[in-house]
Short mmCIF file of N, CA and C and ligand atoms in Angstrom, two decimals:
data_model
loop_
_atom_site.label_atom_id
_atom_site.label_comp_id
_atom_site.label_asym_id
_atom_site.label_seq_id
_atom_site.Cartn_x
_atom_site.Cartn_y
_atom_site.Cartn_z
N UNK A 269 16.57 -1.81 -0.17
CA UNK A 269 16.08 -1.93 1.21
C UNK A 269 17.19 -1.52 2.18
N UNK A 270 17.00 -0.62 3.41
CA UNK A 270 17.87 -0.45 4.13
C UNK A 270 17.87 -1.61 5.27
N UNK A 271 19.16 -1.49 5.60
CA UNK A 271 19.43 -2.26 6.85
C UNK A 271 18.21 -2.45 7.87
N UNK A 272 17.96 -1.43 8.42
CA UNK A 272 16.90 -1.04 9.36
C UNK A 272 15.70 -1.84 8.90
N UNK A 273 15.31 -0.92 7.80
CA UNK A 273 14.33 -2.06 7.50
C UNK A 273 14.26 -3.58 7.04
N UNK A 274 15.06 -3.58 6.87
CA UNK A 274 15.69 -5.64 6.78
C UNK A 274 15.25 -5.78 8.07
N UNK A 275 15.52 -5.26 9.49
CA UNK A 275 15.69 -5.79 10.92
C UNK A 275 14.31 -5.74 10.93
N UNK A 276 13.41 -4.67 10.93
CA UNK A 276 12.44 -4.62 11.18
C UNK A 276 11.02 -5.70 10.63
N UNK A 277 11.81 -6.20 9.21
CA UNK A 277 10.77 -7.45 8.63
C UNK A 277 11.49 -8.57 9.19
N UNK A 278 12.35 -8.46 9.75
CA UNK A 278 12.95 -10.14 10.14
C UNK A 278 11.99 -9.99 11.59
N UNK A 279 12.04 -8.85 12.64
CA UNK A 279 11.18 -8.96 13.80
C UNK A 279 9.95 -8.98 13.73
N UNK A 280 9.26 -8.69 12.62
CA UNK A 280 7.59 -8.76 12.43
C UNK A 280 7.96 -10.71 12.07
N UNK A 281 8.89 -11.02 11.53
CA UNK A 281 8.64 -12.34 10.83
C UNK A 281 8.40 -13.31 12.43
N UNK A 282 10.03 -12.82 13.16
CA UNK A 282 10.15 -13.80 14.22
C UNK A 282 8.56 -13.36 15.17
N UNK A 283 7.83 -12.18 15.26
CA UNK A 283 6.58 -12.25 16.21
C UNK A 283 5.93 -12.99 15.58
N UNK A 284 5.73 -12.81 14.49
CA UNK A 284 4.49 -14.01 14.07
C UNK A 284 4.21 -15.15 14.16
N UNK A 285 6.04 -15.88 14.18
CA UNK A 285 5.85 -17.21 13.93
C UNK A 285 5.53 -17.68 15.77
N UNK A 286 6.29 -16.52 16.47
CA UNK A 286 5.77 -16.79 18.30
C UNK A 286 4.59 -16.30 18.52
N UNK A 287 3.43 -16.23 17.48
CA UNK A 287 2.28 -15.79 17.98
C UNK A 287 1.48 -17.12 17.99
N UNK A 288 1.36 -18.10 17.00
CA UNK A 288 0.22 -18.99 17.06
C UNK A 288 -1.01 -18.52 17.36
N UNK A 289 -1.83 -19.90 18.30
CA UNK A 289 -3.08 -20.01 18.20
C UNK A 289 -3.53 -18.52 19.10
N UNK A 290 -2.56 -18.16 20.11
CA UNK A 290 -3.40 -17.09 20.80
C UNK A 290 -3.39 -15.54 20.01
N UNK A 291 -3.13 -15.83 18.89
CA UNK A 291 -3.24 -14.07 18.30
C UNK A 291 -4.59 -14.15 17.23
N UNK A 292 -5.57 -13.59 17.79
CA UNK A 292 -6.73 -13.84 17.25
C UNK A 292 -6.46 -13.18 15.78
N UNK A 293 -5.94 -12.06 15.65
CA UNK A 293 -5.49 -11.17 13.98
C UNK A 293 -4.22 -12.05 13.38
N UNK A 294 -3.87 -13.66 13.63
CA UNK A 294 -2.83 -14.04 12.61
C UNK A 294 -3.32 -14.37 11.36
N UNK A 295 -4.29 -15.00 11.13
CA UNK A 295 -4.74 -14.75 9.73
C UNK A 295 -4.82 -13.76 8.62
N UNK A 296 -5.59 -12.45 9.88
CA UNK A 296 -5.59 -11.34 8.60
C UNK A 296 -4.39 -10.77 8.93
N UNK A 297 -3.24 -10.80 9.80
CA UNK A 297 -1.83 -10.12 9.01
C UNK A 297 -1.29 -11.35 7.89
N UNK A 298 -1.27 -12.18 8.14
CA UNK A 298 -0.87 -13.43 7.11
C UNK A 298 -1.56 -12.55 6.08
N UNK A 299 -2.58 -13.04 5.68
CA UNK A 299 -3.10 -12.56 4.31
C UNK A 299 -3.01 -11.49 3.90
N UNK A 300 -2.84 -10.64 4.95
CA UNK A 300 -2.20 -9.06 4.44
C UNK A 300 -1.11 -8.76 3.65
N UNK A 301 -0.16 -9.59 5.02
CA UNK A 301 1.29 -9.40 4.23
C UNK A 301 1.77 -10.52 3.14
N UNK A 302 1.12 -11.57 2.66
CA UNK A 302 1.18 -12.69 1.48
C UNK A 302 0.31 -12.33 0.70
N UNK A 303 -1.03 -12.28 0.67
CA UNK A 303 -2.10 -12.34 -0.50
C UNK A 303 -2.35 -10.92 -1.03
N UNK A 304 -2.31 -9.86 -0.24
CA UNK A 304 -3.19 -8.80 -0.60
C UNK A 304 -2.34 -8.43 -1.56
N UNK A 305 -1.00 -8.20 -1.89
CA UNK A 305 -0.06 -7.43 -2.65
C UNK A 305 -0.80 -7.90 -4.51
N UNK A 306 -1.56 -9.28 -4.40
CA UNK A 306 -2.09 -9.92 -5.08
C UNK A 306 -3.74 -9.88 -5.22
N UNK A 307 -4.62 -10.03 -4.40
CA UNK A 307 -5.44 -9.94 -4.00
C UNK A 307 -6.28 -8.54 -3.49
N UNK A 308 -6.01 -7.86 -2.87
CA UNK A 308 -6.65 -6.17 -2.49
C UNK A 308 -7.66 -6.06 -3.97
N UNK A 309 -8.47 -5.32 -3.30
CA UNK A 309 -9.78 -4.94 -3.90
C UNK A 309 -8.62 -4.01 -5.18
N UNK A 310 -9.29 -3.63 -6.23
CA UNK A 310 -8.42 -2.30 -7.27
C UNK A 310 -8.39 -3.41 -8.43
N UNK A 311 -8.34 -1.98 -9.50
CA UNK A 311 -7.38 -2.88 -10.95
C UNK A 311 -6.07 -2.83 -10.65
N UNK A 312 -5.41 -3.23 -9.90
CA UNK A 312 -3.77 -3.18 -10.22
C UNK A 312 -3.52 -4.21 -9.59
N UNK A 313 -4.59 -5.19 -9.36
CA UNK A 313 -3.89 -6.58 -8.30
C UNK A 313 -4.10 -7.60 -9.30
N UNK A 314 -2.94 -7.86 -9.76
CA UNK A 314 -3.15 -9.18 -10.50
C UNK A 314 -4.41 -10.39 -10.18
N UNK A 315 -3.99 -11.13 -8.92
CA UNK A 315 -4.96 -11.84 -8.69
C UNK A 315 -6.40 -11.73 -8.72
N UNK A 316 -6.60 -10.21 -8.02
CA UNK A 316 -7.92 -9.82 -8.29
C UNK A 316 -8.51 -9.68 -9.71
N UNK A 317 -7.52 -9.05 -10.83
CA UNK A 317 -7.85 -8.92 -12.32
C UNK A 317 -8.26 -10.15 -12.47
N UNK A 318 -7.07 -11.15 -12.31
CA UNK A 318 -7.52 -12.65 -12.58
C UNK A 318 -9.16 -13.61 -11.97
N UNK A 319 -9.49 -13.02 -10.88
CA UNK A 319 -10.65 -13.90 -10.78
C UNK A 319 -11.33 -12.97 -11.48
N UNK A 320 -11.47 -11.66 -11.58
CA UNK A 320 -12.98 -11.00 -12.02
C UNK A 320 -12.80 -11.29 -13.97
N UNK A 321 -11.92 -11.76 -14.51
CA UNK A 321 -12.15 -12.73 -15.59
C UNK A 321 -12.18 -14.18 -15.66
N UNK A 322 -11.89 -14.50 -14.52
CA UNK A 322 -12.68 -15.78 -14.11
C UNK A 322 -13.69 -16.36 -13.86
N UNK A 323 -14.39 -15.39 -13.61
CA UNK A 323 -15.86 -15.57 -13.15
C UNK A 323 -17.13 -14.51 -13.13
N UNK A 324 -16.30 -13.27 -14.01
CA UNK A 324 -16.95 -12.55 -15.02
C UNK A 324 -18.33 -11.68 -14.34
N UNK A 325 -18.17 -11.48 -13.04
CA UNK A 325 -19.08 -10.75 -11.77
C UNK A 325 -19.93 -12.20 -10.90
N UNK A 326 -20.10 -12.95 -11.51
CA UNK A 326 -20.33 -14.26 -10.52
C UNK A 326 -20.23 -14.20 -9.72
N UNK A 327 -18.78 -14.28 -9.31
CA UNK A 327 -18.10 -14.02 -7.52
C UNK A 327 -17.38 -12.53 -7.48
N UNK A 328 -17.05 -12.24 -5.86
CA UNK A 328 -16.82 -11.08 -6.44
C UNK A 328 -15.13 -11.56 -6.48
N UNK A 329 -14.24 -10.64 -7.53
CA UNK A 329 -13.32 -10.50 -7.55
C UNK A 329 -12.00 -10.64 -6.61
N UNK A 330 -12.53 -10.27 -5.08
CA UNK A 330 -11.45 -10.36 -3.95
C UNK A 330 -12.10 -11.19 -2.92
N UNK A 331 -10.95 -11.49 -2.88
CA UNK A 331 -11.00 -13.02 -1.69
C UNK A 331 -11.76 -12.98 -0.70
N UNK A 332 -11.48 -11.97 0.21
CA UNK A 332 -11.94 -11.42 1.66
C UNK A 332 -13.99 -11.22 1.15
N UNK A 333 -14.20 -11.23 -0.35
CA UNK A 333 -15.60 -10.63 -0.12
C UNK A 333 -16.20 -12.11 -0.34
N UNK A 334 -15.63 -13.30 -0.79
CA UNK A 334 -16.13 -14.24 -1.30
C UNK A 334 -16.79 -15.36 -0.02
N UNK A 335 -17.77 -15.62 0.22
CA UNK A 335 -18.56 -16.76 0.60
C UNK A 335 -18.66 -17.88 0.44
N UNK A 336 -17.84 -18.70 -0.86
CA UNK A 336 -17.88 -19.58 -1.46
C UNK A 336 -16.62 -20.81 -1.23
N UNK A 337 -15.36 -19.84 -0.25
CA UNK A 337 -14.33 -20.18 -0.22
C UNK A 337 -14.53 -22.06 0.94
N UNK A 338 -13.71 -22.84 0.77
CA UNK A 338 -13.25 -23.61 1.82
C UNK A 338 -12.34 -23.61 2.25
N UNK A 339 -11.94 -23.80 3.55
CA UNK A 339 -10.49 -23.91 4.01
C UNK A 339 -9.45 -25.10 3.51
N UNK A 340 -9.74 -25.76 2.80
CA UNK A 340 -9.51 -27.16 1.86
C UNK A 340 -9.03 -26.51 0.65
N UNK A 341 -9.93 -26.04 -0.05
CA UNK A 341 -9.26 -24.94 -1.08
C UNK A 341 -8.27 -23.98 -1.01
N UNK A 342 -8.54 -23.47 -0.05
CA UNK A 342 -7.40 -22.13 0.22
C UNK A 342 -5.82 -22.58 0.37
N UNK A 343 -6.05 -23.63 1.41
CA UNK A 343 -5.08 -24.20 1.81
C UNK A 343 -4.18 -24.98 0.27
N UNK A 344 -4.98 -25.51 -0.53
CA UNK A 344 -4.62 -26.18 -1.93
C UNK A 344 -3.85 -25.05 -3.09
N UNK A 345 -4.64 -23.95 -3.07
CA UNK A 345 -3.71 -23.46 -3.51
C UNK A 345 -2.62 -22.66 -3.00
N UNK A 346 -2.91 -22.38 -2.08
CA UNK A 346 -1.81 -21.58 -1.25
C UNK A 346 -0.53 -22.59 -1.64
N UNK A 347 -0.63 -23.80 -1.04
CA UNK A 347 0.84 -24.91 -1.15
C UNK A 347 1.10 -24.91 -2.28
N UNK A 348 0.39 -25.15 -3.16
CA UNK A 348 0.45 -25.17 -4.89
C UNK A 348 0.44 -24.76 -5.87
N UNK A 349 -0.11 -22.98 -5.49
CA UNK A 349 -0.08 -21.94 -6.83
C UNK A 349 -0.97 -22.56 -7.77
N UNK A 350 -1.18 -21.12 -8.88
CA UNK A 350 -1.82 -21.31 -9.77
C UNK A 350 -1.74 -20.11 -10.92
N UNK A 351 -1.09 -20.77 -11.93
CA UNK A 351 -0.59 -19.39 -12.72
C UNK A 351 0.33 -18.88 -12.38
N UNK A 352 0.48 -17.67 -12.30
CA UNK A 352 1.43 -16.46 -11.73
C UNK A 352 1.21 -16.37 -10.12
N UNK A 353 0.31 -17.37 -9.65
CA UNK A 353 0.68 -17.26 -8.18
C UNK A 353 1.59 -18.45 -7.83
N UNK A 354 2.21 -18.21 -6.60
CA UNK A 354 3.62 -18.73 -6.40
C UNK A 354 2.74 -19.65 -5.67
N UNK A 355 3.79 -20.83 -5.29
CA UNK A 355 3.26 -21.97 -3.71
C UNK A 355 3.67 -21.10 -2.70
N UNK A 356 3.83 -21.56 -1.49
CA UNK A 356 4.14 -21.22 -0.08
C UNK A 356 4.66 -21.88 0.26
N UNK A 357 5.82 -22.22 0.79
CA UNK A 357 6.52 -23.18 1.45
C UNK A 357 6.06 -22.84 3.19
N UNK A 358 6.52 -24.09 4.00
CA UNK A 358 5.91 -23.73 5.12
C UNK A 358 6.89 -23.33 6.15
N UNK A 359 8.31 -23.01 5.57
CA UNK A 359 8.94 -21.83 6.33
C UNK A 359 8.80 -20.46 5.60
N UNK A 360 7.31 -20.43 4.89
CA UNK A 360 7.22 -18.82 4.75
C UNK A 360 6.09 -18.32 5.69
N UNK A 361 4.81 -19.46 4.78
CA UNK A 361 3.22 -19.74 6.02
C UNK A 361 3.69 -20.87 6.66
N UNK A 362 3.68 -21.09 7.96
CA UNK A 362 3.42 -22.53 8.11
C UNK A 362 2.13 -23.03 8.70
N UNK A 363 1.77 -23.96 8.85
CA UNK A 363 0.70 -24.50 9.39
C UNK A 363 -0.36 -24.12 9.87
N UNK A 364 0.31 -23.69 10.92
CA UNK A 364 -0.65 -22.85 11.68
C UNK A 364 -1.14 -21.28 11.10
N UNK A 365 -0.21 -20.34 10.67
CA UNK A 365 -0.40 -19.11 9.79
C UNK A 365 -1.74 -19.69 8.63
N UNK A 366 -1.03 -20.92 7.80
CA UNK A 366 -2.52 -20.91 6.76
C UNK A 366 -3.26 -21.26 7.74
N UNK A 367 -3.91 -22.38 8.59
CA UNK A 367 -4.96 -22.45 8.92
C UNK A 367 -5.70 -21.04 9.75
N UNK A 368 -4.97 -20.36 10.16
CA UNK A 368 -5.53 -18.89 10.67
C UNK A 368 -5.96 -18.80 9.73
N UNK A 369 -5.51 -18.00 8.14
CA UNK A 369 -5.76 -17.25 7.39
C UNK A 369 -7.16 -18.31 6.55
N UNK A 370 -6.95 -19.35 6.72
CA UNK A 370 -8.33 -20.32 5.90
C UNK A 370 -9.18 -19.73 7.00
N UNK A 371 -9.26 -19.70 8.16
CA UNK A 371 -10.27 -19.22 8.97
C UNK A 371 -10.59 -17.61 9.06
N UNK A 372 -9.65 -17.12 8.73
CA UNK A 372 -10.24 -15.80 8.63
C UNK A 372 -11.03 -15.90 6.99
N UNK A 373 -10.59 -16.58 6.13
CA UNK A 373 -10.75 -15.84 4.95
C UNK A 373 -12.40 -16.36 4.79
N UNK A 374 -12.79 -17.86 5.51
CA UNK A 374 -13.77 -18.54 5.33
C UNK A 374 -15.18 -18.15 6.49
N UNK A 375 -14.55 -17.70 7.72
CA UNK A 375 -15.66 -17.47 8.76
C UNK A 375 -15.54 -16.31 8.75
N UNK A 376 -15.20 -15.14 8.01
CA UNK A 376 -15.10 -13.73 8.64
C UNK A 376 -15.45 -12.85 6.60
N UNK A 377 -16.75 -13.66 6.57
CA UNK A 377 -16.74 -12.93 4.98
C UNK A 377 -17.52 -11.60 5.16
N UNK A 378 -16.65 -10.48 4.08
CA UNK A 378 -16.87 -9.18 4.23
C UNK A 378 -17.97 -9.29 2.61
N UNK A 379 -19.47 -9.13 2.85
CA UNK A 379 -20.03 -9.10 1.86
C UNK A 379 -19.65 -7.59 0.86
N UNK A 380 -19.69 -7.65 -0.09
CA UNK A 380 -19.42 -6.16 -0.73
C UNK A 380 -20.70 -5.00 -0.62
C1 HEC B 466 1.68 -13.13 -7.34
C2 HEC B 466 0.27 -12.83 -7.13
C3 HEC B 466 -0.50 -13.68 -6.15
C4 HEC B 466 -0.25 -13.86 -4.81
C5 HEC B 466 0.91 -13.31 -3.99
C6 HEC B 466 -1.33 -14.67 -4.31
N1 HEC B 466 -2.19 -14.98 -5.31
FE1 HEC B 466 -3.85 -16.13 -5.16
N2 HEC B 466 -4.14 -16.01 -7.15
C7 HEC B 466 -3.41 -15.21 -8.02
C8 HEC B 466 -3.98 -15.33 -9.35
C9 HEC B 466 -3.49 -14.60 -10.59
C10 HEC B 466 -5.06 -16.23 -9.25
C11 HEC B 466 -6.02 -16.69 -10.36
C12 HEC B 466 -5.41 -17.77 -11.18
C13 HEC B 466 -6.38 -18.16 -12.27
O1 HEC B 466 -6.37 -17.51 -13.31
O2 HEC B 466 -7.15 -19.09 -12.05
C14 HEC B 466 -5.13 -16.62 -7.85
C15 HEC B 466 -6.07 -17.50 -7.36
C16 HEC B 466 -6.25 -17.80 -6.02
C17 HEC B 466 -7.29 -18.67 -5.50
C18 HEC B 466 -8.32 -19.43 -6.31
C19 HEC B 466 -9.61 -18.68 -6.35
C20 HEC B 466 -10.55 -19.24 -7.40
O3 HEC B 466 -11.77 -19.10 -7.20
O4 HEC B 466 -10.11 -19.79 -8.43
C21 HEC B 466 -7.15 -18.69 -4.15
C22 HEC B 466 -8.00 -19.44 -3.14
C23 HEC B 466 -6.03 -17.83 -3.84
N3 HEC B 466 -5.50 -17.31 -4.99
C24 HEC B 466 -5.58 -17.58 -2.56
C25 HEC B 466 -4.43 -16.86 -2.27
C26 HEC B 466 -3.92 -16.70 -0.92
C27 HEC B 466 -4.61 -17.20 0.34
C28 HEC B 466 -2.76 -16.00 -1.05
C29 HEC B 466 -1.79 -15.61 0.06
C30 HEC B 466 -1.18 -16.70 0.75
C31 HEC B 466 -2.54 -15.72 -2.46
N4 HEC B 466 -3.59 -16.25 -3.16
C32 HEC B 466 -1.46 -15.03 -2.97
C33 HEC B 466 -2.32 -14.44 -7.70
C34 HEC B 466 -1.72 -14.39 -6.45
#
């Protein structure tokens, strides 16, 4: 990683955490820049491989398409991992970042 770009993820980090409740898109950059590297639609996302043998076309495979989610859940594993997914400490998401992203991921479902 260059310098430059070190500066440039430390200033996306410090806007985010000064964005709170008034940035209507903190959820879906949260989940962009934490879940998707995991999650994104494709065979090459672990997480995604992992639910679509989880539940074997049942649900669909990626998060963003699922209907089923609660913000109770999301939030549970996010803090706690599962498998090869990591926890979150809440100087990475904090508080407010997950509850955006439980609300995007739960009121804003993209049917497939
Ligand atoms: C390192 C990869 C990785 C990252 C990063 C990751 N996940 Fe996961 N996640 C997984 C895997 C793998 C599973 C499935 C575990 C299993 O086999 O049950 C999973 C499962 C889940 C589940 C449970 C779904 C279900 O129906 O069982 C939720 C909810 C979830 N992840 C949310 C998130 C959110 C929100 C983020 C971002 C904060 C995130 N994950 C980041 C890999 C990841």
């Amino acid at each position: 990683m260059t310098r430059s770009m070190i500066m440039a993820t430390l200033l996306v980090a410090a806007t985010n955490s000064y964005a709170g409740d008034n940035n209507p898109d903190l959820g879906k950059q949260e989940y962009q820049k934490w879940c998707t590297p995991c999650h994104a639609p494709g065979d090459q996302y672990p997480g995604t491989l992992a639910l679509r043998a989880k539940y074997k076309g049942a649900l669909p495979d990626v998060l963003e398409q699922r209907t089923d989610l609660s913000p109770e859940m999301i939030k549970y594993f996010v803090r706690n991992g599962i498998t090869i997914m990591p926890f979150f400490r809440k100087t990475e998401i904090s508080d407010t970042e997950l509850n955006a992203m439980a609300d995007f991921l739960t009121k804003q479902p993209t049917k497939p």
